[in-house]
The first five atom37 places (N, CA, C, CB, O) and aatype in JSON, in Angstrom:
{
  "aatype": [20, 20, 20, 20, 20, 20, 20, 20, 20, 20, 20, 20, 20, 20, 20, 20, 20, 20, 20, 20, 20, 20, 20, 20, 20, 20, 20, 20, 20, 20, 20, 20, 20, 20, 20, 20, 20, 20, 20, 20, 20, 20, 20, 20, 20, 20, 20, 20, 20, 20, 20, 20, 20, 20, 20, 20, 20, 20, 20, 20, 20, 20, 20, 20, 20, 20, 20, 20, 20, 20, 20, 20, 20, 20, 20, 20, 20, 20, 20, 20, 20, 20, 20, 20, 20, 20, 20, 20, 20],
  "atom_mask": [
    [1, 1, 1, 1, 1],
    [1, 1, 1, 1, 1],
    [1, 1, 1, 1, 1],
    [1, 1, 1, 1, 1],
    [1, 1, 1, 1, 1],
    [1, 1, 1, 1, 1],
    [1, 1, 1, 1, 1],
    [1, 1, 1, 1, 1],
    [1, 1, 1, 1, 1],
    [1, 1, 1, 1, 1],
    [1, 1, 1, 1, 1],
    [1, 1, 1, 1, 1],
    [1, 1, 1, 1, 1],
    [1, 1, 1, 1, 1],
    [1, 1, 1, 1, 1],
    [1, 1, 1, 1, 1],
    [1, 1, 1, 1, 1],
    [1, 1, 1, 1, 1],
    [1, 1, 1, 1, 1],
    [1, 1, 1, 1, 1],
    [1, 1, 1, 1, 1],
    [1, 1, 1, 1, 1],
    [1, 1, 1, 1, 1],
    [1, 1, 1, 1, 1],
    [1, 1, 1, 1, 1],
    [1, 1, 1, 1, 1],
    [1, 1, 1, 1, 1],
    [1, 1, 1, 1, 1],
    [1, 1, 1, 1, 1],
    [1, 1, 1, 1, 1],
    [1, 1, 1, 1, 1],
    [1, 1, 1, 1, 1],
    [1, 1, 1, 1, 1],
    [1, 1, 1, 1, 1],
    [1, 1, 1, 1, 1],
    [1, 1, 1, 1, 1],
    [1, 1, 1, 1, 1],
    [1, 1, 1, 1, 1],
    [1, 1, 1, 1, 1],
    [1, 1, 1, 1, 1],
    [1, 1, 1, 1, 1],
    [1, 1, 1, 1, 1],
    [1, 1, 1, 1, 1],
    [1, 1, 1, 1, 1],
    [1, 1, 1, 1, 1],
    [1, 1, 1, 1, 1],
    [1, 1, 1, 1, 1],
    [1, 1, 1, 1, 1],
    [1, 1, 1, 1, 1],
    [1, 1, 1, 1, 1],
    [1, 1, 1, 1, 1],
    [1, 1, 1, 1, 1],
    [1, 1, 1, 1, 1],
    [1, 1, 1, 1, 1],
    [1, 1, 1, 1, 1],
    [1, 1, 1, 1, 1],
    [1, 1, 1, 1, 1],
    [1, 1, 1, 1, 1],
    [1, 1, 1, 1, 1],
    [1, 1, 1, 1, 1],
    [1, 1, 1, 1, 1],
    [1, 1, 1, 1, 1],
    [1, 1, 1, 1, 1],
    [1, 1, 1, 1, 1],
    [1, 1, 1, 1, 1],
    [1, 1, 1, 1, 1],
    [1, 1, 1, 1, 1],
    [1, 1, 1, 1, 1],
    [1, 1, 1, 1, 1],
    [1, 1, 1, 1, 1],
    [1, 1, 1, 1, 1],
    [1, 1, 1, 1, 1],
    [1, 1, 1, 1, 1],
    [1, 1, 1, 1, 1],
    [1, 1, 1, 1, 1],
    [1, 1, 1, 1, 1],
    [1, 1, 1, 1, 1],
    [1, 1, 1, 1, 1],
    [1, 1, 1, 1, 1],
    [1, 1, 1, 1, 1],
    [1, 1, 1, 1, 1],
    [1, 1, 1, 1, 1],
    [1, 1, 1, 1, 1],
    [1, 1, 1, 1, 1],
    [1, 1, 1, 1, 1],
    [1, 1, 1, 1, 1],
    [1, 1, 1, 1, 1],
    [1, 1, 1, 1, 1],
    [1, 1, 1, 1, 1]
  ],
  "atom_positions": [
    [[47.75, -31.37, -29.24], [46.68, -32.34, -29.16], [45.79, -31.95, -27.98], [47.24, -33.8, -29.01], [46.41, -31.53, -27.01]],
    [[44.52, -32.0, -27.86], [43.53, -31.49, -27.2], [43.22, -32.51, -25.98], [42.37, -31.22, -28.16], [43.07, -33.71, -26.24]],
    [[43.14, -32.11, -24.81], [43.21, -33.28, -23.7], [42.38, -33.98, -24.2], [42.89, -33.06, -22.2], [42.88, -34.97, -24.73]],
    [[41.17, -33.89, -24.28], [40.02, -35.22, -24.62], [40.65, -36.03, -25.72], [38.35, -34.67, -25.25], [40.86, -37.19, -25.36]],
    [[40.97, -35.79, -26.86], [41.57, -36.55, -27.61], [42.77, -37.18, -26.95], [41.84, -35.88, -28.7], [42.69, -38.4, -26.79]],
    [[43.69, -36.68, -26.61], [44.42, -37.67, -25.51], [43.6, -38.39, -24.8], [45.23, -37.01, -24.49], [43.79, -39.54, -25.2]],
    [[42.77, -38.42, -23.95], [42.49, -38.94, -22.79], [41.43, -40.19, -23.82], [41.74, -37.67, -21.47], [41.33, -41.34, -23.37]],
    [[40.74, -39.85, -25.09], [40.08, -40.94, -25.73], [41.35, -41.72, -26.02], [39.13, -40.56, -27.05], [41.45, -42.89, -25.64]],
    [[42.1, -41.24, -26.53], [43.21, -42.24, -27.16], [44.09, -43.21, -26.55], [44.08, -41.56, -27.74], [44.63, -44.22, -27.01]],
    [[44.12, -42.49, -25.07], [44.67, -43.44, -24.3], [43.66, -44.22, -23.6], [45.57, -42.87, -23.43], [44.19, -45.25, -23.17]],
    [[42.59, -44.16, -23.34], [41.84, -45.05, -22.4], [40.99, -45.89, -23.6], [40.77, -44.1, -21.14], [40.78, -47.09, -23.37]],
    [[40.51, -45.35, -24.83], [39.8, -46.66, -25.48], [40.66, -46.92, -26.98], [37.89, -46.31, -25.81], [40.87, -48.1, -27.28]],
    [[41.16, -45.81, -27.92], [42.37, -46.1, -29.37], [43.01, -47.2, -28.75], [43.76, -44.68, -29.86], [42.71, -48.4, -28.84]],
    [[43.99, -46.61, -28.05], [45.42, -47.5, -27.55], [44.74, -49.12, -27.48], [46.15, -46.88, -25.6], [45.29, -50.1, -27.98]],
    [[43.6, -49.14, -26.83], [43.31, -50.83, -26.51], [43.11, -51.05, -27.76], [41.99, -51.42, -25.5], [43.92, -51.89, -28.15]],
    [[42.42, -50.7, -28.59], [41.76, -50.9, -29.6], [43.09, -51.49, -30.91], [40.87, -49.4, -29.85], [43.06, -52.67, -31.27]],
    [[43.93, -50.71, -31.37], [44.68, -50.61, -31.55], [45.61, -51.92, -31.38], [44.74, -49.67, -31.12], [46.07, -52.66, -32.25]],
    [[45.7, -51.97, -30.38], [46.8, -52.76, -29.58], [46.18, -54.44, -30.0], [46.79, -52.28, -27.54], [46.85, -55.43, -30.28]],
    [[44.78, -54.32, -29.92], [44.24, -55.88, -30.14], [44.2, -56.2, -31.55], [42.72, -56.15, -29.57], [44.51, -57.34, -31.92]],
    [[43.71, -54.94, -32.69], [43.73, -55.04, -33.83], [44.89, -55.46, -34.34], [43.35, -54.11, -34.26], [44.81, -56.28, -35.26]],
    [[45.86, -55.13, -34.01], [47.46, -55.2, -34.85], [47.81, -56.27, -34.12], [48.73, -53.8, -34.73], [48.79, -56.83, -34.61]],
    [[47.29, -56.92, -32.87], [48.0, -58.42, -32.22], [49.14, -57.94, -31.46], [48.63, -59.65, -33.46], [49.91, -58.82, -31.09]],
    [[49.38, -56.96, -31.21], [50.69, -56.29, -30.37], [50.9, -56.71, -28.72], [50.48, -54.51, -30.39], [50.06, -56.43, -27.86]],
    [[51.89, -57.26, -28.5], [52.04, -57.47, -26.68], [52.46, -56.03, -26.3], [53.47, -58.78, -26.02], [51.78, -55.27, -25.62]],
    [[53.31, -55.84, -26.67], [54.41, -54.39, -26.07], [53.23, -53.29, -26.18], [56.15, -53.82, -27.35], [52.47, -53.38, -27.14]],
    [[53.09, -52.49, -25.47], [52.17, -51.46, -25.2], [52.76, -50.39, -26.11], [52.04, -51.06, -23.63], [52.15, -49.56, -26.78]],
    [[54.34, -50.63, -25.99], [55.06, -49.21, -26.4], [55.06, -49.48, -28.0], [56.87, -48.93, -25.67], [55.56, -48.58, -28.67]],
    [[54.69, -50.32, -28.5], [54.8, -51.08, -29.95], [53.68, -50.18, -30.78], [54.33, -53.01, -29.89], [53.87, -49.86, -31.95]],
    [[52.26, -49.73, -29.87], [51.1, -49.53, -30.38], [51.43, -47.9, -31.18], [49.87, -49.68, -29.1], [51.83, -47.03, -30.4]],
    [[51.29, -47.57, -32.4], [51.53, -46.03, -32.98], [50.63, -45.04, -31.88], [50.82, -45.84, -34.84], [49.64, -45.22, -31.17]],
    [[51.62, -43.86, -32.17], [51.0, -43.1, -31.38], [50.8, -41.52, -31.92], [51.71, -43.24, -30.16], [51.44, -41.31, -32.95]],
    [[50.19, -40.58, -31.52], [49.53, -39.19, -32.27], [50.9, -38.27, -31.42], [47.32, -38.62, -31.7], [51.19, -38.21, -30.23]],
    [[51.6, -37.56, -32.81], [52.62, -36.77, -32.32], [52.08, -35.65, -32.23], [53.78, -36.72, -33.01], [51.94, -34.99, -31.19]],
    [[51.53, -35.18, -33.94], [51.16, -34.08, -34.34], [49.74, -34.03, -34.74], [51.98, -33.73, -35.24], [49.29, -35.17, -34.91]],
    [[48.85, -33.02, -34.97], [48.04, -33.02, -36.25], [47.87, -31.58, -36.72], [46.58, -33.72, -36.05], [47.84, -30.43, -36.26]],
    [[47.8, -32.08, -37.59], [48.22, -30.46, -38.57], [46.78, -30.61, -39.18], [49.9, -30.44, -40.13], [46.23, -31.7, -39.02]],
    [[45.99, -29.47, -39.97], [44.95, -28.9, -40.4], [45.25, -27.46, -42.13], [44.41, -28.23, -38.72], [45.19, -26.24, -42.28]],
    [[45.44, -28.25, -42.68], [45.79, -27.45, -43.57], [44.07, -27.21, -44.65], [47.3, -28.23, -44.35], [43.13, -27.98, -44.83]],
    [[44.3, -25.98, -45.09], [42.61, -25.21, -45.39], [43.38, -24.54, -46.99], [41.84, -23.42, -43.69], [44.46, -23.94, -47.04]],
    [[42.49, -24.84, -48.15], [42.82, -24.3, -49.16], [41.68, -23.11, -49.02], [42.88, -25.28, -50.39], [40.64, -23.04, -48.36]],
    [[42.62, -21.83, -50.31], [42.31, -20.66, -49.83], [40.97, -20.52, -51.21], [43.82, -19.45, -49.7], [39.84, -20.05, -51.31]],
    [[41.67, -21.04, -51.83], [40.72, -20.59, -53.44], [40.82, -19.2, -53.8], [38.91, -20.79, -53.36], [41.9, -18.71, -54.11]],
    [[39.86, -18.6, -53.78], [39.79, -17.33, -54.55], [40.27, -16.27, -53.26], [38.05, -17.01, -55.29], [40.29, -15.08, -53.57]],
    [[40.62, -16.59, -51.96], [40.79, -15.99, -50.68], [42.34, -14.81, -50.94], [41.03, -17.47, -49.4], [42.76, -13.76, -50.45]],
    [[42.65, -15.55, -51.74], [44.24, -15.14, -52.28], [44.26, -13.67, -52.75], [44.78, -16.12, -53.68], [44.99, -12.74, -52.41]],
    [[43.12, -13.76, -53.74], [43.21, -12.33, -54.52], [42.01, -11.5, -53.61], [42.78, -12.45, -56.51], [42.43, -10.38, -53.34]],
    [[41.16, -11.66, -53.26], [40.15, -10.9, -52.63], [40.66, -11.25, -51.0], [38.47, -11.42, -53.14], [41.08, -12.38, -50.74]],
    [[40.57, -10.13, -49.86], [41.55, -10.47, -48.07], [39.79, -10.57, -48.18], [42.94, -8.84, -46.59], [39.66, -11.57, -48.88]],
    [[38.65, -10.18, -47.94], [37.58, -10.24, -47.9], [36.72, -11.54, -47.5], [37.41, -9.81, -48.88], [35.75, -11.64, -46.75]],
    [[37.36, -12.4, -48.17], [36.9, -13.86, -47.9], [37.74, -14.72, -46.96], [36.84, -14.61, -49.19], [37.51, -15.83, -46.47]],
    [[38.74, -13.91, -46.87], [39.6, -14.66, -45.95], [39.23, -14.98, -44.72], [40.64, -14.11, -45.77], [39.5, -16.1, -44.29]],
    [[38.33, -13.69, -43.68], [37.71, -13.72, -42.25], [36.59, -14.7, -42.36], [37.15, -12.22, -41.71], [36.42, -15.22, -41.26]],
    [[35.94, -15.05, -43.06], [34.89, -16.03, -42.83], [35.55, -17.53, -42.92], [33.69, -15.81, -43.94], [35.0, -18.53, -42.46]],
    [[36.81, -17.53, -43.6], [37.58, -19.37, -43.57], [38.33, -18.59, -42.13], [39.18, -20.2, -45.49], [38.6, -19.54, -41.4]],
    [[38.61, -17.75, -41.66], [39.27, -18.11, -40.71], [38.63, -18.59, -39.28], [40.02, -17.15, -40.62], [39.18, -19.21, -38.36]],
    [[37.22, -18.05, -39.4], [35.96, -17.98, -38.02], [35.82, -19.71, -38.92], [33.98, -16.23, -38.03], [36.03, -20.62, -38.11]],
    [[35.65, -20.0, -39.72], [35.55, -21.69, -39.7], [36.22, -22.44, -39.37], [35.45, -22.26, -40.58], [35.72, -23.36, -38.73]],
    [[37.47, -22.46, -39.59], [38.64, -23.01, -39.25], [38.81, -22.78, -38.02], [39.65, -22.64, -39.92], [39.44, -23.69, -37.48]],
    [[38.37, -21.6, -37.07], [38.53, -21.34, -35.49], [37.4, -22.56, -34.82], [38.0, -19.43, -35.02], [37.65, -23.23, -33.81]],
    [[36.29, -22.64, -35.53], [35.13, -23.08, -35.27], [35.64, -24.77, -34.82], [34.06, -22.8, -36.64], [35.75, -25.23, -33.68]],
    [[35.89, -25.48, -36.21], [36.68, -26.59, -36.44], [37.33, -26.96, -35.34], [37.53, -26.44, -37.42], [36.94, -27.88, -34.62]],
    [[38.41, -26.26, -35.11], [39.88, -26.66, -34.69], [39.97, -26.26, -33.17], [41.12, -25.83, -35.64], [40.76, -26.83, -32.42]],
    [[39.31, -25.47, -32.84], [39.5, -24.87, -31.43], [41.3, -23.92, -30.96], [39.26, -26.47, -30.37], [42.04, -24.07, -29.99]],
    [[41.37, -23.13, -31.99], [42.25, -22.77, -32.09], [42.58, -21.21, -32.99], [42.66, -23.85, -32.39], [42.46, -21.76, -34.08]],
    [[42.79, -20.16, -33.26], [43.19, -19.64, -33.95], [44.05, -19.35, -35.07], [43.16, -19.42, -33.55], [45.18, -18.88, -35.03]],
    [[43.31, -19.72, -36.17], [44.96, -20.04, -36.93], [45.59, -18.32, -37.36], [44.71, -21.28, -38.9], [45.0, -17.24, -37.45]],
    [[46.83, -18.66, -37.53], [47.79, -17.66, -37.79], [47.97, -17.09, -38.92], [48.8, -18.01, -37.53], [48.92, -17.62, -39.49]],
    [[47.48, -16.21, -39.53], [47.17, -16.17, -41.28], [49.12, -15.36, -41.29], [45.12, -14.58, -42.07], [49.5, -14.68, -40.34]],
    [[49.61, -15.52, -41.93], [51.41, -14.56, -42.46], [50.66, -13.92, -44.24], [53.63, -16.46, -42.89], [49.78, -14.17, -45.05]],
    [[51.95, -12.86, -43.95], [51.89, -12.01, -45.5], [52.73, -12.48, -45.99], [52.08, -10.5, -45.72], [53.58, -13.13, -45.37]],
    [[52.74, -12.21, -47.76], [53.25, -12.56, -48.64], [55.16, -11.59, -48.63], [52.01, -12.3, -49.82], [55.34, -10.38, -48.77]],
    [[55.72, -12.14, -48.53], [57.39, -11.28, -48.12], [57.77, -10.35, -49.19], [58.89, -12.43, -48.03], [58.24, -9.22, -49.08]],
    [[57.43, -11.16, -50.44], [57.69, -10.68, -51.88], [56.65, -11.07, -52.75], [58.97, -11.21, -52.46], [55.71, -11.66, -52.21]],
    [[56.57, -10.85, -54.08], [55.03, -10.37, -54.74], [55.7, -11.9, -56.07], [54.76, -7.83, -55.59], [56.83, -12.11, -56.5]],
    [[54.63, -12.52, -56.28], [55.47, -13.85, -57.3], [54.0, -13.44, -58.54], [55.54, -16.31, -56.26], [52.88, -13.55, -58.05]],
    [[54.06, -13.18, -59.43], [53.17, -12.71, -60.49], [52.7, -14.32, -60.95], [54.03, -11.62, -61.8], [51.79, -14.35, -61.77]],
    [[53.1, -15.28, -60.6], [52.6, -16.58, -61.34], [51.36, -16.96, -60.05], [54.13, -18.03, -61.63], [50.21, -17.32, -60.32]],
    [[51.74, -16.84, -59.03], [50.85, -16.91, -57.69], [49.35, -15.99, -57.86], [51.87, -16.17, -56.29], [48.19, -16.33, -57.6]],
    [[49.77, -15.01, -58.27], [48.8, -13.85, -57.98], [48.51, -13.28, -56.78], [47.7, -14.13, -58.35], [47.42, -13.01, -56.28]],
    [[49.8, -13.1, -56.32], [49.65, -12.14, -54.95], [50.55, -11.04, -54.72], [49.82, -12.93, -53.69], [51.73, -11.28, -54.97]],
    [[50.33, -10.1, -54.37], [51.4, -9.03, -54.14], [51.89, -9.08, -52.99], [51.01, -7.74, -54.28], [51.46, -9.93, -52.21]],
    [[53.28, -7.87, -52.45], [53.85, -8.28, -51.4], [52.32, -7.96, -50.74], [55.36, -7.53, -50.89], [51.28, -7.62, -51.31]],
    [[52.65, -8.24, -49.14], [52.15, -8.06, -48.22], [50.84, -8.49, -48.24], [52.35, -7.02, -47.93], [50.04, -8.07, -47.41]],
    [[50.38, -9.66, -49.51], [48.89, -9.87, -49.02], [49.04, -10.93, -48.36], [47.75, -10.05, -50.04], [49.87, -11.83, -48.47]],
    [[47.61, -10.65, -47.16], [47.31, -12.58, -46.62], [46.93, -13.55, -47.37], [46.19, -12.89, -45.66], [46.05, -13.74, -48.21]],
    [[48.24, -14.47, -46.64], [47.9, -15.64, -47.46], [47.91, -16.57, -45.99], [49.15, -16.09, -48.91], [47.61, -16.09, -44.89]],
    [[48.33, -18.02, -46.23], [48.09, -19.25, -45.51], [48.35, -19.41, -44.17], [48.7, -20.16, -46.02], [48.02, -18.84, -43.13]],
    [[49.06, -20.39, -44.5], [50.06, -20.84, -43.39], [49.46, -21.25, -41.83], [51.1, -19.59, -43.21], [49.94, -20.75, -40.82]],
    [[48.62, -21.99, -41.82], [47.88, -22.13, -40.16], [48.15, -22.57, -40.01], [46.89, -22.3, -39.52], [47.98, -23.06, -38.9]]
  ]
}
């Protein structure tokens, strides 16, 4: 989680939050563990070509680099052979 988003969440969400739901207990109010960012590939699968331009978007987005992994083994219903990039950020 990115400090500013912490630091919004705790100084104005949390109140917000806390009055909406009627909550006394502070520790009662939900709180942000994770956030995940998942990106469909489309046609990225069979052509690696299109893949560098979702990944400079997704860098853009997220402030982060996502981690593209290869395929281990080749699944003919997928349409990917071993070793192409596929997902997983």
């Amino acid at each position: 989680m990115a400090a500013r988003l912490k630091e919004k969440y705790h100084k104005e969400i949390k109140q917000a939050l806390k009055k909406e739901l009627g909550l006394d207990n502070p520790m009662a109010v939900p709180e942000l563990k994770k956030i995940v960012v998942n990106m469909g590939l489309g046609e990225a699968t069979q052509n690696t070509k299109l893949l560098d331009p979702l990944v400079a978007d997704l860098t853009a987005i997220v402030g982060q680099k996502p981690v593209t992994t290869k395929a281990k083994k080749s699944i003919a219903a997928f349409r990917f052979a071993r070793a192409c990039r596929l997902g997983r950020w």
